[in-house]
Amino acid sequence: MRYLVKQLKGTRAVADALGITQRTVERYIKDQIRRPRADLAQRLQDAVRARRQPRIRAQARKQAATSTGLVVDTRARFGFTVAPGTTDDARVRHLTLALPPQHAARLFAAQETGASERRLCDIAPARPWAPPSRGPLSPARRWLSRQPARSSPS
């Protein structure tokens, strides 16, 4: 209730929006009434969601497009069509792709203009990052890297 009073700048506007009296809104603000009736609770929840959710989404989009980037998470089926039970049988895999902020900004801009799903897929790059480095070599890999290359028999 306090959120709506702050957003609508007064108890009269909140009362009009919720279909209750101004005095009832004031009672909620003073904690004289703590729990609203079921129908009023639903109207209150809808009113708050209608005003708050777009702001939260806009903030999250702005943050993703400027600093944090975007994480795309999906499932896809990979494999071959072979006899069931073999190792090459197609399986559903979980894929996670981290997009940098510049790609997230392009995706959001295209989405706002009403781009199709195909267009959005074209914007998202196949590999937006450099392959990860393997880090320091393990002792076994270090030893193998010092060995001369084997020549194949002719």
PDB file of C-alpha atoms in Angstrom:
ATOM      1  CA  MET A   1       0.000   0.000   0.000  1.00  0.00           C
ATOM      2  CA  ARG A   2       2.830   2.386   0.894  1.00  0.00           C
ATOM      3  CA  TYR A   3       4.451   1.714  -2.472  1.00  0.00           C
ATOM      4  CA  LEU A   4       1.280   2.756  -4.299  1.00  0.00           C
ATOM      5  CA  VAL A   5       0.878   5.891  -2.161  1.00  0.00           C
ATOM      6  CA  LYS A   6       4.447   6.855  -3.010  1.00  0.00           C
ATOM      7  CA  GLN A   7       3.999   6.091  -6.743  1.00  0.00           C
ATOM      8  CA  LEU A   8       0.616   7.766  -7.128  1.00  0.00           C
ATOM      9  CA  LYS A   9       1.571  10.642  -4.803  1.00  0.00           C
ATOM     10  CA  GLY A  10      -1.374  10.494  -2.447  1.00  0.00           C
ATOM     11  CA  THR A  11      -3.965   8.393  -0.705  1.00  0.00           C
ATOM     12  CA  ARG A  12      -6.857   9.736  -2.802  1.00  0.00           C
ATOM     13  CA  ALA A  13      -5.345   8.429  -6.049  1.00  0.00           C
ATOM     14  CA  VAL A  14      -4.682   5.015  -4.484  1.00  0.00           C
ATOM     15  CA  ALA A  15      -8.243   4.854  -3.159  1.00  0.00           C
ATOM     16  CA  ASP A  16      -9.609   5.648  -6.617  1.00  0.00           C
ATOM     17  CA  ALA A  17      -7.342   3.078  -8.263  1.00  0.00           C
ATOM     18  CA  LEU A  18      -8.308   0.298  -5.835  1.00  0.00           C
ATOM     19  CA  GLY A  19     -11.975   1.184  -5.483  1.00  0.00           C
ATOM     20  CA  ILE A  20     -11.856   1.813  -1.721  1.00  0.00           C
ATOM     21  CA  THR A  21     -12.185   4.897   0.458  1.00  0.00           C
ATOM     22  CA  GLN A  22      -9.350   7.256   1.215  1.00  0.00           C
ATOM     23  CA  ARG A  23      -9.800   6.582   4.927  1.00  0.00           C
ATOM     24  CA  THR A  24      -9.243   2.837   4.355  1.00  0.00           C
ATOM     25  CA  VAL A  25      -5.957   3.590   2.592  1.00  0.00           C
ATOM     26  CA  GLU A  26      -4.911   5.768   5.532  1.00  0.00           C
ATOM     27  CA  ARG A  27      -5.734   2.921   7.941  1.00  0.00           C
ATOM     28  CA  TYR A  28      -3.449   0.582   5.990  1.00  0.00           C
ATOM     29  CA  ILE A  29      -0.660   3.182   6.072  1.00  0.00           C
ATOM     30  CA  LYS A  30      -1.013   3.568   9.883  1.00  0.00           C
ATOM     31  CA  ASP A  31      -1.096  -0.250  10.328  1.00  0.00           C
ATOM     32  CA  GLN A  32      -4.569  -0.103  11.817  1.00  0.00           C
ATOM     33  CA  ILE A  33      -5.552  -2.671   9.189  1.00  0.00           C
ATOM     34  CA  ARG A  34      -2.874  -5.232   8.504  1.00  0.00           C
ATOM     35  CA  ARG A  35      -4.387  -7.842   6.184  1.00  0.00           C
ATOM     36  CA  PRO A  36      -6.640  -6.839   3.277  1.00  0.00           C
ATOM     37  CA  ARG A  37      -9.693  -8.812   2.194  1.00  0.00           C
ATOM     38  CA  ALA A  38      -9.045 -11.387  -0.524  1.00  0.00           C
ATOM     39  CA  ASP A  39     -10.548  -9.299  -3.338  1.00  0.00           C
ATOM     40  CA  LEU A  40      -8.695  -6.161  -2.242  1.00  0.00           C
ATOM     41  CA  ALA A  41      -5.465  -8.133  -1.834  1.00  0.00           C
ATOM     42  CA  GLN A  42      -5.741  -9.276  -5.454  1.00  0.00           C
ATOM     43  CA  ARG A  43      -6.434  -5.738  -6.729  1.00  0.00           C
ATOM     44  CA  LEU A  44      -3.541  -4.407  -4.639  1.00  0.00           C
ATOM     45  CA  GLN A  45      -1.193  -7.066  -5.986  1.00  0.00           C
ATOM     46  CA  ASP A  46      -2.243  -6.364  -9.576  1.00  0.00           C
ATOM     47  CA  ALA A  47      -1.788  -2.605  -9.134  1.00  0.00           C
ATOM     48  CA  VAL A  48       1.693  -3.016  -7.657  1.00  0.00           C
ATOM     49  CA  ARG A  49       2.738  -5.516 -10.329  1.00  0.00           C
ATOM     50  CA  ALA A  50       1.527  -3.227 -13.125  1.00  0.00           C
ATOM     51  CA  ARG A  51       3.686  -0.366 -11.843  1.00  0.00           C
ATOM     52  CA  ARG A  52       6.717  -2.172 -10.481  1.00  0.00           C
ATOM     53  CA  GLN A  53       7.421  -4.987 -12.973  1.00  0.00           C
ATOM     54  CA  PRO A  54       8.150  -2.801 -16.028  1.00  0.00           C
ATOM     55  CA  ARG A  55      10.647  -0.746 -14.013  1.00  0.00           C
ATOM     56  CA  ILE A  56      12.458  -3.827 -12.739  1.00  0.00           C
ATOM     57  CA  ARG A  57      12.647  -5.315 -16.239  1.00  0.00           C
ATOM     58  CA  ALA A  58      13.924  -2.025 -17.668  1.00  0.00           C
ATOM     59  CA  GLN A  59      16.638  -1.853 -15.009  1.00  0.00           C
ATOM     60  CA  ALA A  60      17.684  -5.458 -15.682  1.00  0.00           C
ATOM     61  CA  ARG A  61      17.823  -4.842 -19.444  1.00  0.00           C
ATOM     62  CA  LYS A  62      19.892  -1.694 -18.974  1.00  0.00           C
ATOM     63  CA  GLN A  63      22.337  -3.506 -16.698  1.00  0.00           C
ATOM     64  CA  ALA A  64      22.654  -6.450 -19.109  1.00  0.00           C
ATOM     65  CA  ALA A  65      23.181  -4.156 -22.094  1.00  0.00           C
ATOM     66  CA  THR A  66      25.829  -1.997 -20.408  1.00  0.00           C
ATOM     67  CA  SER A  67      27.802  -4.052 -17.914  1.00  0.00           C
ATOM     68  CA  THR A  68      26.895  -7.649 -17.071  1.00  0.00           C
ATOM     69  CA  GLY A  69      25.838  -9.158 -20.385  1.00  0.00           C
ATOM     70  CA  LEU A  70      23.195 -11.821 -20.804  1.00  0.00           C
ATOM     71  CA  VAL A  71      23.074 -15.551 -20.131  1.00  0.00           C
ATOM     72  CA  VAL A  72      21.034 -17.602 -22.591  1.00  0.00           C
ATOM     73  CA  ASP A  73      19.988 -20.956 -21.216  1.00  0.00           C
ATOM     74  CA  THR A  74      18.303 -23.592 -23.377  1.00  0.00           C
ATOM     75  CA  ARG A  75      17.948 -27.294 -24.082  1.00  0.00           C
ATOM     76  CA  ALA A  76      18.679 -28.987 -27.397  1.00  0.00           C
ATOM     77  CA  ARG A  77      18.731 -32.521 -28.769  1.00  0.00           C
ATOM     78  CA  PHE A  78      22.115 -33.726 -30.043  1.00  0.00           C
ATOM     79  CA  GLY A  79      23.162 -37.061 -31.467  1.00  0.00           C
ATOM     80  CA  PHE A  80      22.537 -39.428 -34.304  1.00  0.00           C
ATOM     81  CA  THR A  81      19.481 -41.423 -35.193  1.00  0.00           C
ATOM     82  CA  VAL A  82      20.595 -44.967 -34.449  1.00  0.00           C
ATOM     83  CA  ALA A  83      19.332 -47.987 -32.613  1.00  0.00           C
ATOM     84  CA  PRO A  84      18.024 -47.102 -29.128  1.00  0.00           C
ATOM     85  CA  GLY A  85      20.417 -47.761 -26.287  1.00  0.00           C
ATOM     86  CA  THR A  86      23.651 -47.105 -28.173  1.00  0.00           C
ATOM     87  CA  THR A  87      26.030 -44.343 -27.134  1.00  0.00           C
ATOM     88  CA  ASP A  88      25.268 -42.308 -30.262  1.00  0.00           C
ATOM     89  CA  ASP A  89      21.570 -42.144 -29.433  1.00  0.00           C
ATOM     90  CA  ALA A  90      20.253 -38.563 -29.482  1.00  0.00           C
ATOM     91  CA  ARG A  91      20.042 -36.928 -26.047  1.00  0.00           C
ATOM     92  CA  VAL A  92      18.698 -33.673 -24.704  1.00  0.00           C
ATOM     93  CA  ARG A  93      21.571 -31.440 -23.619  1.00  0.00           C
ATOM     94  CA  HIS A  94      21.485 -28.355 -21.435  1.00  0.00           C
ATOM     95  CA  LEU A  95      23.281 -25.411 -23.094  1.00  0.00           C
ATOM     96  CA  THR A  96      24.291 -22.155 -21.462  1.00  0.00           C
ATOM     97  CA  LEU A  97      25.743 -19.292 -23.493  1.00  0.00           C
ATOM     98  CA  ALA A  98      27.091 -16.098 -21.935  1.00  0.00           C
ATOM     99  CA  LEU A  99      26.675 -13.102 -24.239  1.00  0.00           C
ATOM    100  CA  PRO A 100      28.753  -9.965 -23.709  1.00  0.00           C
ATOM    101  CA  PRO A 101      26.952  -6.633 -23.150  1.00  0.00           C
ATOM    102  CA  GLN A 102      27.257  -5.424 -26.765  1.00  0.00           C
ATOM    103  CA  HIS A 103      25.407  -8.498 -28.069  1.00  0.00           C
ATOM    104  CA  ALA A 104      22.776  -8.185 -25.337  1.00  0.00           C
ATOM    105  CA  ALA A 105      22.168  -4.554 -26.338  1.00  0.00           C
ATOM    106  CA  ARG A 106      21.702  -5.558 -30.003  1.00  0.00           C
ATOM    107  CA  LEU A 107      19.291  -8.351 -29.016  1.00  0.00           C
ATOM    108  CA  PHE A 108      17.188  -6.042 -26.826  1.00  0.00           C
ATOM    109  CA  ALA A 109      17.060  -3.363 -29.527  1.00  0.00           C
ATOM    110  CA  ALA A 110      15.926  -5.888 -32.144  1.00  0.00           C
ATOM    111  CA  GLN A 111      13.360  -7.365 -29.767  1.00  0.00           C
ATOM    112  CA  GLU A 112      11.869  -3.920 -29.073  1.00  0.00           C
ATOM    113  CA  THR A 113      11.459  -3.299 -32.810  1.00  0.00           C
ATOM    114  CA  GLY A 114       9.552  -6.581 -33.155  1.00  0.00           C
ATOM    115  CA  ALA A 115      12.224  -8.728 -34.805  1.00  0.00           C
ATOM    116  CA  SER A 116      11.357 -12.342 -35.561  1.00  0.00           C
ATOM    117  CA  GLU A 117      12.842 -15.286 -33.700  1.00  0.00           C
ATOM    118  CA  ARG A 118      15.009 -16.073 -36.731  1.00  0.00           C
ATOM    119  CA  ARG A 119      16.401 -12.519 -36.748  1.00  0.00           C
ATOM    120  CA  LEU A 120      17.200 -12.741 -33.037  1.00  0.00           C
ATOM    121  CA  CYS A 121      19.042 -16.031 -33.638  1.00  0.00           C
ATOM    122  CA  ASP A 122      21.069 -14.348 -36.385  1.00  0.00           C
ATOM    123  CA  ILE A 123      22.083 -11.558 -34.019  1.00  0.00           C
ATOM    124  CA  ALA A 124      23.267 -13.939 -31.297  1.00  0.00           C
ATOM    125  CA  PRO A 125      26.758 -15.049 -32.333  1.00  0.00           C
ATOM    126  CA  ALA A 126      27.741 -18.702 -32.463  1.00  0.00           C
ATOM    127  CA  ARG A 127      30.920 -18.095 -30.416  1.00  0.00           C
ATOM    128  CA  PRO A 128      30.944 -14.640 -28.807  1.00  0.00           C
ATOM    129  CA  TRP A 129      33.962 -15.396 -26.661  1.00  0.00           C
ATOM    130  CA  ALA A 130      37.510 -16.594 -27.124  1.00  0.00           C
ATOM    131  CA  PRO A 131      38.046 -20.251 -26.316  1.00  0.00           C
ATOM    132  CA  PRO A 132      39.065 -20.677 -22.679  1.00  0.00           C
ATOM    133  CA  SER A 133      42.730 -21.081 -21.977  1.00  0.00           C
ATOM    134  CA  ARG A 134      43.751 -24.408 -20.571  1.00  0.00           C
ATOM    135  CA  GLY A 135      45.700 -22.782 -17.786  1.00  0.00           C
ATOM    136  CA  PRO A 136      49.118 -23.952 -16.650  1.00  0.00           C
ATOM    137  CA  LEU A 137      50.335 -27.226 -18.064  1.00  0.00           C
ATOM    138  CA  SER A 138      50.181 -30.263 -15.830  1.00  0.00           C
ATOM    139  CA  PRO A 139      53.507 -32.058 -15.272  1.00  0.00           C
ATOM    140  CA  ALA A 140      52.503 -34.825 -17.711  1.00  0.00           C
ATOM    141  CA  ARG A 141      51.475 -32.366 -20.427  1.00  0.00           C
ATOM    142  CA  ARG A 142      54.662 -30.342 -19.839  1.00  0.00           C
ATOM    143  CA  TRP A 143      56.750 -33.503 -20.319  1.00  0.00           C
ATOM    144  CA  LEU A 144      54.808 -34.445 -23.467  1.00  0.00           C
ATOM    145  CA  SER A 145      55.240 -30.967 -24.932  1.00  0.00           C
ATOM    146  CA  ARG A 146      59.059 -31.282 -24.631  1.00  0.00           C
ATOM    147  CA  GLN A 147      59.178 -34.635 -26.439  1.00  0.00           C
ATOM    148  CA  PRO A 148      60.212 -34.552 -30.097  1.00  0.00           C
ATOM    149  CA  ALA A 149      57.435 -35.178 -32.590  1.00  0.00           C
ATOM    150  CA  ARG A 150      57.243 -38.758 -33.787  1.00  0.00           C
ATOM    151  CA  SER A 151      57.792 -39.332 -37.443  1.00  0.00           C
ATOM    152  CA  SER A 152      55.457 -41.720 -39.195  1.00  0.00           C
ATOM    153  CA  PRO A 153      56.990 -44.776 -40.826  1.00  0.00           C
ATOM    154  CA  SER A 154      57.229 -44.559 -44.607  1.00  0.00           C
TER     155      SER A 154
END
